[in-house]
CSV table of C-alpha atoms in Angstrom, one decimal:
chain,number,residue,atom,x,y,z
P,1,UNK,CA,-27.1,43.3,16.4
P,2,UNK,CA,-27.7,39.8,14.9
P,3,UNK,CA,-28.9,36.5,16.3
P,4,UNK,CA,-26.0,34.6,14.6
P,5,UNK,CA,-24.4,32.1,16.9
P,6,UNK,CA,-21.0,32.8,18.3
P,7,UNK,CA,-18.1,31.1,16.4
P,8,UNK,CA,-17.0,27.8,17.9
P,9,UNK,CA,-14.2,27.9,20.5
P,10,UNK,CA,-11.2,25.6,20.8
P,11,UNK,CA,-12.9,23.8,23.7
P,12,UNK,CA,-15.9,22.9,21.5
P,13,UNK,CA,-13.8,20.5,19.4
P,14,UNK,CA,-12.0,18.9,22.3
P,15,UNK,CA,-12.6,15.4,23.5
P,16,UNK,CA,-14.5,15.2,26.8
P,17,UNK,CA,-11.4,14.3,28.9
P,18,UNK,CA,-9.4,17.2,27.6
P,19,UNK,CA,-12.3,19.6,28.1
P,20,UNK,CA,-12.7,18.5,31.7
P,21,UNK,CA,-8.9,18.8,32.3
P,22,UNK,CA,-8.9,22.3,30.9
P,23,UNK,CA,-11.7,23.3,33.1
P,24,UNK,CA,-9.7,22.1,36.2
P,25,UNK,CA,-6.7,24.1,35.0
P,26,UNK,CA,-9.0,27.2,34.7
P,27,UNK,CA,-10.3,26.6,38.3
P,28,UNK,CA,-6.8,26.6,39.6
P,29,UNK,CA,-6.0,29.8,37.8
P,30,UNK,CA,-9.2,31.5,39.0
P,31,UNK,CA,-8.4,30.5,42.6
P,32,UNK,CA,-5.1,32.3,42.4
P,33,UNK,CA,-2.9,29.2,42.1
P,34,UNK,CA,-0.7,28.3,39.2
P,35,UNK,CA,-1.2,25.1,37.3
P,36,UNK,CA,2.5,25.4,36.3
P,37,UNK,CA,4.5,27.1,39.1
P,38,UNK,CA,7.9,28.4,38.4
P,39,UNK,CA,9.6,27.0,41.5
P,40,UNK,CA,9.0,23.6,43.2
P,41,UNK,CA,9.8,22.7,46.8
P,42,UNK,CA,12.0,19.5,46.4
P,43,UNK,CA,14.2,18.1,49.1
P,44,UNK,CA,14.5,14.4,48.0
P,45,UNK,CA,14.0,12.4,44.8
P,46,UNK,CA,11.8,9.3,45.1
P,47,UNK,CA,14.9,7.2,44.4
P,48,UNK,CA,16.8,8.8,47.3
P,49,UNK,CA,13.9,7.9,49.7
P,50,UNK,CA,13.7,4.4,48.4
P,51,UNK,CA,17.5,4.0,48.9
P,52,UNK,CA,17.5,5.4,52.4
P,53,UNK,CA,14.5,3.5,53.7
P,54,UNK,CA,13.9,-0.2,53.3
P,55,UNK,CA,10.2,-0.9,53.9
P,56,UNK,CA,11.0,-4.6,54.5
P,57,UNK,CA,13.1,-3.6,57.6
P,58,UNK,CA,10.4,-1.3,59.0
P,59,UNK,CA,7.3,-2.4,60.8
P,60,UNK,CA,3.9,-1.3,59.5
P,61,UNK,CA,2.7,2.0,60.8
P,62,UNK,CA,6.2,3.3,61.4
P,63,UNK,CA,6.9,7.0,61.5
P,64,UNK,CA,10.5,7.9,60.7
P,65,UNK,CA,10.3,11.5,61.9
P,66,UNK,CA,11.9,12.8,58.6
P,67,UNK,CA,9.9,15.4,56.7
P,68,UNK,CA,10.5,15.5,52.9
P,69,UNK,CA,9.2,17.3,49.9
P,70,UNK,CA,8.9,15.2,46.7
P,71,UNK,CA,7.6,15.5,43.2
P,72,UNK,CA,6.3,12.9,40.8
P,73,UNK,CA,3.8,12.1,38.1
P,74,UNK,CA,0.5,10.7,39.4
P,75,UNK,CA,0.0,7.3,37.9
P,76,UNK,CA,-2.7,5.9,40.2
P,77,UNK,CA,-5.1,7.2,42.8
P,78,UNK,CA,-7.3,5.3,45.2
P,79,UNK,CA,-9.9,7.2,47.1
P,80,UNK,CA,-11.3,5.8,50.3
P,81,UNK,CA,-13.2,8.8,51.4
P,82,UNK,CA,-11.1,10.4,54.1
P,83,UNK,CA,-7.8,9.1,52.7
P,84,UNK,CA,-6.4,9.1,49.1
P,85,UNK,CA,-3.5,6.8,48.2
P,86,UNK,CA,-1.5,8.3,45.4
P,87,UNK,CA,1.2,6.5,43.5
P,88,UNK,CA,3.9,8.9,42.2
P,89,UNK,CA,6.6,8.1,39.6
P,90,UNK,CA,9.8,10.0,38.6
P,91,UNK,CA,11.7,9.9,35.4
P,92,UNK,CA,13.8,6.8,36.1
P,93,UNK,CA,10.7,4.7,36.9
P,94,UNK,CA,11.0,4.8,40.6
P,95,UNK,CA,7.6,4.9,42.3
P,96,UNK,CA,6.5,5.9,45.8
P,97,UNK,CA,3.2,6.1,47.5
P,98,UNK,CA,1.9,9.4,49.0
P,99,UNK,CA,-1.1,9.4,51.5
P,100,UNK,CA,-3.4,12.4,51.7
P,101,UNK,CA,-5.6,12.1,54.7
P,102,UNK,CA,-8.4,14.4,56.0
P,103,UNK,CA,-6.6,14.6,59.3
P,104,UNK,CA,-3.3,15.7,57.9
P,105,UNK,CA,-4.0,18.0,54.9
P,106,UNK,CA,-7.5,19.3,55.9
P,107,UNK,CA,-10.9,19.1,54.3
P,108,UNK,CA,-10.3,21.8,51.7
P,109,UNK,CA,-7.0,20.5,50.5
P,110,UNK,CA,-8.2,17.0,50.3
P,111,UNK,CA,-11.3,18.1,48.4
P,112,UNK,CA,-9.2,20.1,46.0
P,113,UNK,CA,-7.0,17.1,45.3
P,114,UNK,CA,-10.0,15.0,44.5
P,115,UNK,CA,-11.5,17.7,42.3
P,116,UNK,CA,-8.5,19.0,40.5
P,117,UNK,CA,-5.9,16.2,40.0
P,118,UNK,CA,-5.9,13.7,37.2
P,119,UNK,CA,-3.7,10.7,36.2
P,120,UNK,CA,-0.7,12.2,34.5
P,121,UNK,CA,-0.5,15.4,36.5
P,122,UNK,CA,2.8,16.2,38.3
P,123,UNK,CA,2.3,17.1,41.9
P,124,UNK,CA,4.5,18.0,44.8
P,125,UNK,CA,3.9,16.5,48.3
P,126,UNK,CA,5.4,17.5,51.6
P,127,UNK,CA,5.1,15.2,54.6
P,128,UNK,CA,6.7,12.6,56.8
P,129,UNK,CA,8.3,9.4,55.5
P,130,UNK,CA,6.2,6.6,57.0
P,131,UNK,CA,5.0,3.1,56.4
P,132,UNK,CA,1.4,2.4,55.8
P,133,UNK,CA,-0.8,0.0,57.7
P,134,UNK,CA,0.2,-2.6,55.1
P,135,UNK,CA,3.8,-1.8,55.5
P,136,UNK,CA,4.3,0.2,52.2
P,137,UNK,CA,6.9,3.0,52.3
P,138,UNK,CA,5.0,6.2,51.9
P,139,UNK,CA,5.0,10.0,52.4
P,140,UNK,CA,2.2,11.0,54.8
P,141,UNK,CA,1.3,14.3,53.2
P,142,UNK,CA,0.7,17.5,55.2
P,143,UNK,CA,0.4,19.5,52.0
P,144,UNK,CA,0.4,19.1,48.3
P,145,UNK,CA,0.6,21.4,45.2
P,146,UNK,CA,0.1,21.2,41.5
P,147,UNK,CA,3.4,21.2,39.7
P,148,UNK,CA,2.2,20.6,36.1
P,149,UNK,CA,-1.4,20.0,34.9
P,150,UNK,CA,-1.6,17.4,32.1
P,151,UNK,CA,-4.3,18.4,29.6
P,152,UNK,CA,-4.2,15.1,27.7
P,153,UNK,CA,-4.7,11.7,29.3
P,154,UNK,CA,-1.9,9.2,29.3
P,155,UNK,CA,-2.3,5.9,27.4
P,156,UNK,CA,-3.4,2.8,29.3
P,157,UNK,CA,-0.3,1.1,30.7
P,158,UNK,CA,-2.0,-2.3,30.3
P,159,UNK,CA,-2.8,-1.7,26.6
P,160,UNK,CA,0.3,-1.5,24.4
P,161,UNK,CA,0.7,1.4,22.1
P,162,UNK,CA,0.8,0.6,18.4
P,163,UNK,CA,4.3,0.5,16.8
P,164,UNK,CA,3.5,3.7,14.9
P,165,UNK,CA,2.4,5.5,18.1
P,166,UNK,CA,5.4,4.3,20.0
P,167,UNK,CA,7.8,5.9,17.6
P,168,UNK,CA,5.7,9.0,16.6
P,169,UNK,CA,4.9,9.8,20.3
P,170,UNK,CA,8.1,8.5,21.9
P,171,UNK,CA,7.5,10.6,25.0
P,172,UNK,CA,4.3,8.6,25.7
P,173,UNK,CA,6.1,5.4,25.1
P,174,UNK,CA,8.7,6.4,27.6
P,175,UNK,CA,6.0,7.2,30.2
P,176,UNK,CA,4.3,3.8,30.0
P,177,UNK,CA,7.1,1.6,28.8
P,178,UNK,CA,10.2,1.0,31.1
P,179,UNK,CA,12.1,-0.6,28.2
P,180,UNK,CA,11.8,2.7,26.2
P,181,UNK,CA,13.2,4.7,29.2
P,182,UNK,CA,16.0,2.1,29.6
P,183,UNK,CA,17.0,2.5,26.0
P,184,UNK,CA,17.7,6.2,26.5
P,185,UNK,CA,20.0,5.4,29.5
P,186,UNK,CA,21.6,2.4,27.7
P,187,UNK,CA,22.6,4.7,24.8
P,188,UNK,CA,23.9,7.3,27.1
P,189,UNK,CA,26.0,4.7,28.9
P,190,UNK,CA,27.4,3.5,25.5
P,191,UNK,CA,28.3,7.1,24.5
P,192,UNK,CA,30.0,7.6,27.9
P,193,UNK,CA,31.9,4.4,27.4
P,194,UNK,CA,33.1,5.3,23.9
P,195,UNK,CA,34.4,8.6,25.1
P,196,UNK,CA,36.0,7.1,28.2
P,197,UNK,CA,37.9,4.5,26.1
P,198,UNK,CA,39.2,7.1,23.6
P,199,UNK,CA,40.0,9.6,26.3
P,200,UNK,CA,42.0,7.0,28.2
P,201,UNK,CA,44.1,6.4,25.1
P,202,UNK,CA,45.0,10.0,24.7
P,203,UNK,CA,42.5,10.9,22.0
P,204,UNK,CA,41.2,14.5,21.8
P,205,UNK,CA,37.5,15.1,21.1
P,206,UNK,CA,36.8,17.9,18.6
P,207,UNK,CA,33.8,19.3,16.8
P,208,UNK,CA,33.7,19.8,13.0
P,209,UNK,CA,31.2,21.5,10.7
P,210,UNK,CA,27.9,19.8,9.8
P,211,UNK,CA,27.5,22.2,6.8
P,212,UNK,CA,29.9,21.3,4.0
P,213,UNK,CA,30.8,22.7,0.6
P,214,UNK,CA,31.7,19.3,-0.8
P,215,UNK,CA,30.5,15.7,-0.5
P,216,UNK,CA,33.3,13.5,0.9
P,217,UNK,CA,34.4,10.9,3.4
P,218,UNK,CA,32.0,8.2,2.4
P,219,UNK,CA,30.0,6.9,-0.6
P,220,UNK,CA,26.5,8.2,0.1
P,221,UNK,CA,23.8,10.6,-1.3
P,222,UNK,CA,23.8,13.9,0.7
P,223,UNK,CA,21.1,16.3,1.8
P,224,UNK,CA,21.4,19.6,0.0
P,225,UNK,CA,20.6,23.1,1.4
P,226,UNK,CA,21.5,26.7,0.7
P,227,UNK,CA,23.4,29.2,2.9
P,228,UNK,CA,21.7,32.5,2.3
P,229,UNK,CA,24.4,34.7,3.8
P,230,UNK,CA,26.9,33.5,1.1
P,231,UNK,CA,24.3,32.7,-1.5
P,232,UNK,CA,26.1,29.3,-1.5
P,233,UNK,CA,24.8,25.7,-2.1
P,234,UNK,CA,25.7,23.6,0.9
P,235,UNK,CA,25.5,19.9,2.0
P,236,UNK,CA,24.9,18.2,5.3
P,237,UNK,CA,27.9,16.1,6.1
P,238,UNK,CA,27.8,12.4,5.3
P,239,UNK,CA,30.9,11.6,7.3
P,240,UNK,CA,33.4,13.2,9.7
P,241,UNK,CA,36.5,12.0,8.1
P,242,UNK,CA,38.1,14.8,6.1
P,243,UNK,CA,38.0,17.5,8.8
P,244,UNK,CA,39.3,15.1,11.4
P,245,UNK,CA,42.2,14.4,9.1
P,246,UNK,CA,42.9,18.1,8.8
P,247,UNK,CA,43.0,18.3,12.6
P,248,UNK,CA,45.5,15.4,12.6
P,249,UNK,CA,47.6,17.2,9.9
P,250,UNK,CA,47.5,20.3,12.2
P,251,UNK,CA,49.1,18.3,15.1
P,252,UNK,CA,46.2,16.6,17.0
P,253,UNK,CA,47.8,13.1,16.6
P,254,UNK,CA,44.9,11.3,18.2
P,255,UNK,CA,41.6,12.8,17.4
P,256,UNK,CA,37.9,11.8,17.4
P,257,UNK,CA,34.4,13.1,17.1
P,258,UNK,CA,31.0,11.7,17.9
P,259,UNK,CA,28.5,13.6,15.8
P,260,UNK,CA,25.4,13.6,13.7
P,261,UNK,CA,25.7,12.6,10.1
P,262,UNK,CA,23.1,12.7,7.3
P,263,UNK,CA,22.5,10.5,4.3
P,264,UNK,CA,19.6,11.0,1.9
P,265,UNK,CA,19.0,7.3,1.2
P,266,UNK,CA,16.6,4.5,2.0
P,267,UNK,CA,15.3,3.8,5.5
P,268,UNK,CA,15.1,0.4,7.0
P,269,UNK,CA,15.8,-1.5,10.2
P,270,UNK,CA,19.5,-0.7,10.0
P,271,UNK,CA,19.5,2.6,8.1
P,272,UNK,CA,18.4,6.1,9.2
P,273,UNK,CA,18.6,9.4,7.4
P,274,UNK,CA,20.2,11.1,10.5
P,275,UNK,CA,22.4,9.1,12.9
P,276,UNK,CA,25.3,9.3,15.3
P,277,UNK,CA,28.7,8.4,14.0
P,278,UNK,CA,32.0,8.0,15.8
P,279,UNK,CA,35.2,8.5,13.9
P,280,UNK,CA,38.7,8.4,15.3
P,281,UNK,CA,42.2,8.8,13.7
P,282,UNK,CA,45.6,8.0,15.2
P,283,UNK,CA,48.8,9.2,13.7
P,284,UNK,CA,51.4,6.5,13.2
P,285,UNK,CA,48.8,3.8,13.6
P,286,UNK,CA,47.6,1.4,10.9
P,287,UNK,CA,44.9,-1.3,10.4
P,288,UNK,CA,46.3,-3.4,13.2
P,289,UNK,CA,46.0,-0.4,15.6
P,290,UNK,CA,42.4,0.1,14.5
P,291,UNK,CA,41.5,-3.6,15.1
P,292,UNK,CA,42.7,-3.3,18.7
P,293,UNK,CA,40.8,0.0,19.2
P,294,UNK,CA,37.6,-1.2,17.6
P,295,UNK,CA,37.6,-4.3,19.8
P,296,UNK,CA,38.2,-2.3,22.9
P,297,UNK,CA,35.5,0.2,22.1
P,298,UNK,CA,32.9,-2.5,21.5
P,299,UNK,CA,33.9,-4.6,24.5
P,300,UNK,CA,34.1,-1.7,26.9
P,301,UNK,CA,30.6,-0.5,25.8
P,302,UNK,CA,29.2,-4.0,26.2
P,303,UNK,CA,30.6,-4.3,29.7
P,304,UNK,CA,29.3,-0.8,30.6
P,305,UNK,CA,25.7,-2.0,29.9
P,306,UNK,CA,26.2,-5.6,31.1
P,307,UNK,CA,25.7,-7.2,27.7
P,308,UNK,CA,28.9,-9.0,26.6
P,309,UNK,CA,26.8,-11.9,25.3
P,310,UNK,CA,23.9,-10.9,22.9
P,311,UNK,CA,21.3,-12.9,20.9
P,312,UNK,CA,21.8,-13.0,17.2
P,313,UNK,CA,18.9,-12.7,14.8
P,314,UNK,CA,19.1,-16.4,14.0
P,315,UNK,CA,18.7,-17.2,17.7
P,316,UNK,CA,22.3,-18.1,18.3
P,317,UNK,CA,24.5,-16.4,21.0
P,318,UNK,CA,27.3,-14.0,20.2
P,319,UNK,CA,30.0,-13.9,22.9
P,320,UNK,CA,31.8,-10.6,22.2
P,321,UNK,CA,34.6,-11.6,24.6
P,322,UNK,CA,35.6,-14.5,22.4
P,323,UNK,CA,38.3,-14.1,19.7
P,324,UNK,CA,37.1,-12.3,16.5
P,325,UNK,CA,37.6,-13.8,13.1
P,326,UNK,CA,39.5,-12.0,10.2
P,327,UNK,CA,38.7,-13.0,6.6
P,328,UNK,CA,39.5,-11.5,3.2
P,329,UNK,CA,36.7,-10.1,1.1
P,330,UNK,CA,37.9,-12.0,-2.0
P,331,UNK,CA,38.1,-15.3,-0.1
P,332,UNK,CA,34.6,-14.8,1.3
P,333,UNK,CA,33.1,-14.0,-2.2
P,334,UNK,CA,34.9,-17.0,-3.7
P,335,UNK,CA,33.5,-19.3,-1.0
P,336,UNK,CA,30.0,-17.9,-1.6
P,337,UNK,CA,30.3,-18.3,-5.4
P,338,UNK,CA,32.0,-21.7,-5.3
P,339,UNK,CA,34.4,-20.3,-7.8
P,340,UNK,CA,37.8,-18.6,-7.1
P,341,UNK,CA,37.7,-14.9,-8.0
P,342,UNK,CA,40.2,-12.1,-7.6
P,343,UNK,CA,41.1,-8.7,-9.0
P,344,UNK,CA,42.3,-10.3,-12.2
P,345,UNK,CA,39.0,-12.1,-12.9
P,346,UNK,CA,37.6,-10.5,-16.1
P,347,UNK,CA,34.7,-8.2,-15.7
P,348,UNK,CA,32.4,-10.1,-18.1
P,349,UNK,CA,33.0,-13.3,-16.1
P,350,UNK,CA,32.1,-11.5,-12.8
P,351,UNK,CA,29.0,-10.1,-14.5
P,352,UNK,CA,28.0,-13.7,-15.5
P,353,UNK,CA,28.5,-14.9,-12.0
P,354,UNK,CA,26.3,-12.1,-10.7
P,355,UNK,CA,23.6,-12.8,-13.2
P,356,UNK,CA,23.5,-16.5,-12.3
P,357,UNK,CA,22.9,-15.5,-8.7
P,358,UNK,CA,20.4,-12.8,-9.5
P,359,UNK,CA,22.6,-10.0,-8.2
P,360,UNK,CA,21.8,-6.7,-9.9
P,361,UNK,CA,24.7,-4.6,-11.1
P,362,UNK,CA,25.0,-1.1,-12.5
P,363,UNK,CA,26.2,-0.7,-16.1
P,364,UNK,CA,29.9,0.2,-16.3
P,365,UNK,CA,30.9,-1.1,-12.9
P,366,UNK,CA,34.5,-2.2,-12.7
P,367,UNK,CA,35.7,-5.5,-11.1
P,368,UNK,CA,36.1,-3.9,-7.6
P,369,UNK,CA,32.6,-2.6,-7.6
P,370,UNK,CA,31.1,-5.9,-8.8
P,371,UNK,CA,33.1,-7.8,-6.2
P,372,UNK,CA,31.8,-5.5,-3.5
P,373,UNK,CA,28.2,-5.9,-4.6
P,374,UNK,CA,28.6,-9.7,-4.7
P,375,UNK,CA,30.0,-9.6,-1.1
P,376,UNK,CA,27.2,-7.3,0.1
P,377,UNK,CA,24.4,-9.4,-1.5
P,378,UNK,CA,25.8,-12.9,-0.9
P,379,UNK,CA,28.0,-12.7,2.2
P,380,UNK,CA,27.5,-9.8,4.5
P,381,UNK,CA,24.3,-10.8,6.3
P,382,UNK,CA,25.6,-14.4,6.8
P,383,UNK,CA,28.4,-13.2,9.1
P,384,UNK,CA,26.8,-13.5,12.5
P,385,UNK,CA,29.9,-13.9,14.7
P,386,UNK,CA,32.2,-10.8,14.8
P,387,UNK,CA,34.3,-10.8,11.7
P,388,UNK,CA,36.9,-8.3,10.3
P,389,UNK,CA,36.3,-8.4,6.6
P,390,UNK,CA,39.6,-7.2,5.1
P,391,UNK,CA,41.4,-6.3,1.9
P,392,UNK,CA,38.9,-4.3,-0.2
P,393,UNK,CA,39.3,-3.4,-3.9
P,394,UNK,CA,41.0,-0.1,-4.3
P,395,UNK,CA,38.2,1.4,-6.4
P,396,UNK,CA,35.6,1.1,-3.6
P,397,UNK,CA,37.8,2.5,-0.8
P,398,UNK,CA,39.3,5.7,-2.3
P,399,UNK,CA,40.6,7.0,1.1
P,400,UNK,CA,42.5,3.9,2.1
P,401,UNK,CA,46.2,3.2,1.6
P,402,UNK,CA,47.3,0.6,-1.1
P,403,UNK,CA,47.9,-2.8,0.4
P,404,UNK,CA,51.6,-3.5,1.2
P,405,UNK,CA,51.6,-6.9,-0.4
P,406,UNK,CA,48.3,-7.4,-2.4
P,407,UNK,CA,48.2,-5.3,-5.6
P,408,UNK,CA,44.8,-3.8,-6.4
P,409,UNK,CA,43.6,-4.0,-2.8
P,410,UNK,CA,43.7,-1.5,0.1
P,411,UNK,CA,44.4,-1.9,3.8
P,412,UNK,CA,40.8,-1.7,5.0
P,413,UNK,CA,38.3,-3.7,7.0
P,414,UNK,CA,34.7,-3.7,8.0
P,415,UNK,CA,33.7,-5.2,11.3
P,416,UNK,CA,30.5,-7.2,10.7
P,417,UNK,CA,28.5,-8.5,13.6
P,418,UNK,CA,25.1,-10.2,13.4
P,419,UNK,CA,25.1,-9.6,9.6
P,420,UNK,CA,25.4,-5.8,10.0
P,421,UNK,CA,28.4,-3.5,9.2
P,422,UNK,CA,29.4,-1.9,12.5
P,423,UNK,CA,32.8,-0.3,12.0
P,424,UNK,CA,34.9,0.3,8.9
P,425,UNK,CA,38.6,1.1,9.3
P,426,UNK,CA,41.6,1.9,7.1
P,427,UNK,CA,45.3,2.4,7.1
P,428,UNK,CA,44.7,5.9,5.8
P,429,UNK,CA,46.0,7.1,2.5
P,430,UNK,CA,48.4,9.9,3.1
P,431,UNK,CA,50.0,10.3,-0.4
P,432,UNK,CA,48.4,13.5,-1.7
P,433,UNK,CA,49.3,12.6,-5.3
P,434,UNK,CA,47.5,9.3,-5.2
P,435,UNK,CA,44.6,10.8,-3.2
P,436,UNK,CA,44.1,13.5,-5.8
P,437,UNK,CA,44.0,10.8,-8.6
P,438,UNK,CA,41.4,8.9,-6.7
P,439,UNK,CA,39.2,11.9,-5.9
P,440,UNK,CA,39.4,13.0,-9.5
P,441,UNK,CA,38.1,9.6,-10.5
P,442,UNK,CA,35.3,10.0,-7.9
P,443,UNK,CA,34.5,13.5,-9.2
P,444,UNK,CA,34.2,12.2,-12.8
P,445,UNK,CA,31.7,9.5,-11.5
P,446,UNK,CA,29.8,12.3,-9.8
P,447,UNK,CA,29.7,14.3,-13.0
P,448,UNK,CA,28.3,11.3,-14.8
P,449,UNK,CA,25.4,11.2,-12.3
P,450,UNK,CA,26.6,8.9,-9.5
P,451,UNK,CA,24.8,10.3,-6.5
P,452,UNK,CA,27.1,8.6,-4.0
P,453,UNK,CA,30.5,9.6,-5.6
P,454,UNK,CA,32.7,11.9,-3.7
P,455,UNK,CA,33.5,15.4,-4.8
P,456,UNK,CA,37.0,16.8,-5.4
P,457,UNK,CA,37.8,18.5,-2.1
P,458,UNK,CA,40.6,21.0,-2.8
P,459,UNK,CA,40.7,22.2,0.8
P,460,UNK,CA,41.4,18.6,2.0
P,461,UNK,CA,44.0,18.0,-0.7
P,462,UNK,CA,45.7,21.2,0.1
P,463,UNK,CA,46.0,20.2,3.7
P,464,UNK,CA,47.4,16.8,2.7
P,465,UNK,CA,50.0,18.5,0.6
P,466,UNK,CA,51.4,20.1,3.7
P,467,UNK,CA,52.2,16.6,5.0
P,468,UNK,CA,49.8,14.1,6.7
P,469,UNK,CA,51.4,11.5,9.0
P,470,UNK,CA,50.8,7.8,8.4
P,471,UNK,CA,47.7,6.9,10.3
P,472,UNK,CA,45.0,4.5,11.1
P,473,UNK,CA,41.3,5.6,11.1
P,474,UNK,CA,38.0,4.1,12.0
P,475,UNK,CA,34.3,4.9,12.0
P,476,UNK,CA,31.5,3.3,14.0
P,477,UNK,CA,27.7,3.8,13.9
P,478,UNK,CA,26.7,4.5,17.5
P,479,UNK,CA,23.1,3.6,16.8
P,480,UNK,CA,24.2,0.2,15.3
P,481,UNK,CA,26.3,-0.5,18.3
P,482,UNK,CA,23.3,0.1,20.6
P,483,UNK,CA,21.2,-2.2,18.2
P,484,UNK,CA,23.8,-5.0,18.7
P,485,UNK,CA,23.8,-4.7,22.5
P,486,UNK,CA,20.0,-4.4,22.9
P,487,UNK,CA,18.6,-6.4,19.9
P,488,UNK,CA,16.5,-3.4,18.9
P,489,UNK,CA,15.9,-1.9,15.5
P,490,UNK,CA,17.6,1.4,14.6
P,491,UNK,CA,14.3,3.4,15.1
P,492,UNK,CA,14.2,2.1,18.7
P,493,UNK,CA,17.8,3.3,19.4
P,494,UNK,CA,17.1,6.9,18.1
P,495,UNK,CA,15.1,8.9,20.6
P,496,UNK,CA,13.1,10.8,18.0
P,497,UNK,CA,13.6,9.2,14.6
P,498,UNK,CA,12.5,10.9,11.4
P,499,UNK,CA,9.0,9.9,10.3
P,500,UNK,CA,6.7,10.8,7.5
P,501,UNK,CA,4.3,13.6,8.4
P,502,UNK,CA,0.9,12.5,9.7
């Protein structure tokens, strides 16, 4: 035997509050009770009781005669000796008082509550619905039980969490911040509205693969992975487009998907590496069809959450129910430059115009790519009111159909609201010969090192060669729509956004 000290235990390194809470948990276990029972006696939610009884219509010290069993998180306790006032809260933020008195629960049970329960614990209470002497709606407990013991204390509701903590520990932010809980429900309402609008128009929701063999459907840098079963390099999808078009080719004339997409690019207030995207395609539709659909989707979602007028970042108001503007990309760029430009403007002249305005370009860009960069740097964030920016250069929208009357352009728009791209849409290219030519051009760019160029997807081209109907198609960033309707940044709209490791 030796006199060496025992190795430290986990409890030795714990903060005092956590150590005390663990001891209380252990006391529950040693007394034969569970700190985390598998079944809970629950007859009513706190909301249901609030909705059934209006304390303002009841006199103080009223007994309703109804016995209920409720569950909630303890957020406040006031001990007056023979009586404990306990404020319970459930997930939607509804609160209700429970009263534990010596006369009703007994000396041992009341002593146990005082000794074992902390702020943040979940408890169940059974008793009669009453009003207190001060007229507050309450449950007069005849018994209580531990439902889930919290081993870590909650943050102080009167001291805001740091921005970092709010995002990194979103669950705590939701506990103490009603706005954070509301955001979850707002996004759910938006998603429900989007589906309802599309379903009512006869669209069919499908699921398509997240793991892809090729990079297509958008200009973006993908995440790369490896499928061990096939010993095959794979990508996480950057868009939903190509598989949805295959479904349309197969006979699903109106098809949509709301799914997660992944782009291995920069992160900022409007960009996330993982985000929710809606894409929809309608056979025999075109750009006009998509304008109507996009407007209906946005307005229906805005009405669903009661926000048809939102505040822009410049402090002005955006009334989404007012008419939306349409403007050509070339016209907007010409206006910003003070010089008329079009697809026939020489590349060297466009380069000079960009240099004069300190717009950085990549070597070898063609006229369409330069014009798009000028638009994105000089115009896009100035478009506060809803604007359909139309008629993009062919080289920057390889999946869109050539314009019916404007050579060198395609039938495409981006909906810009509050300076942010919300919803791109096309009259979809359905000529497999032209589509192959454009994707070959994209694959050559990829071979030269362009990380955002699309791959040549033979599976998609083969499907197109069986005949793809004329169609309109659109995409919409769901998180960006929620941003527009709430005024929040993209990290606030995503429940658990990606963060650097601590």
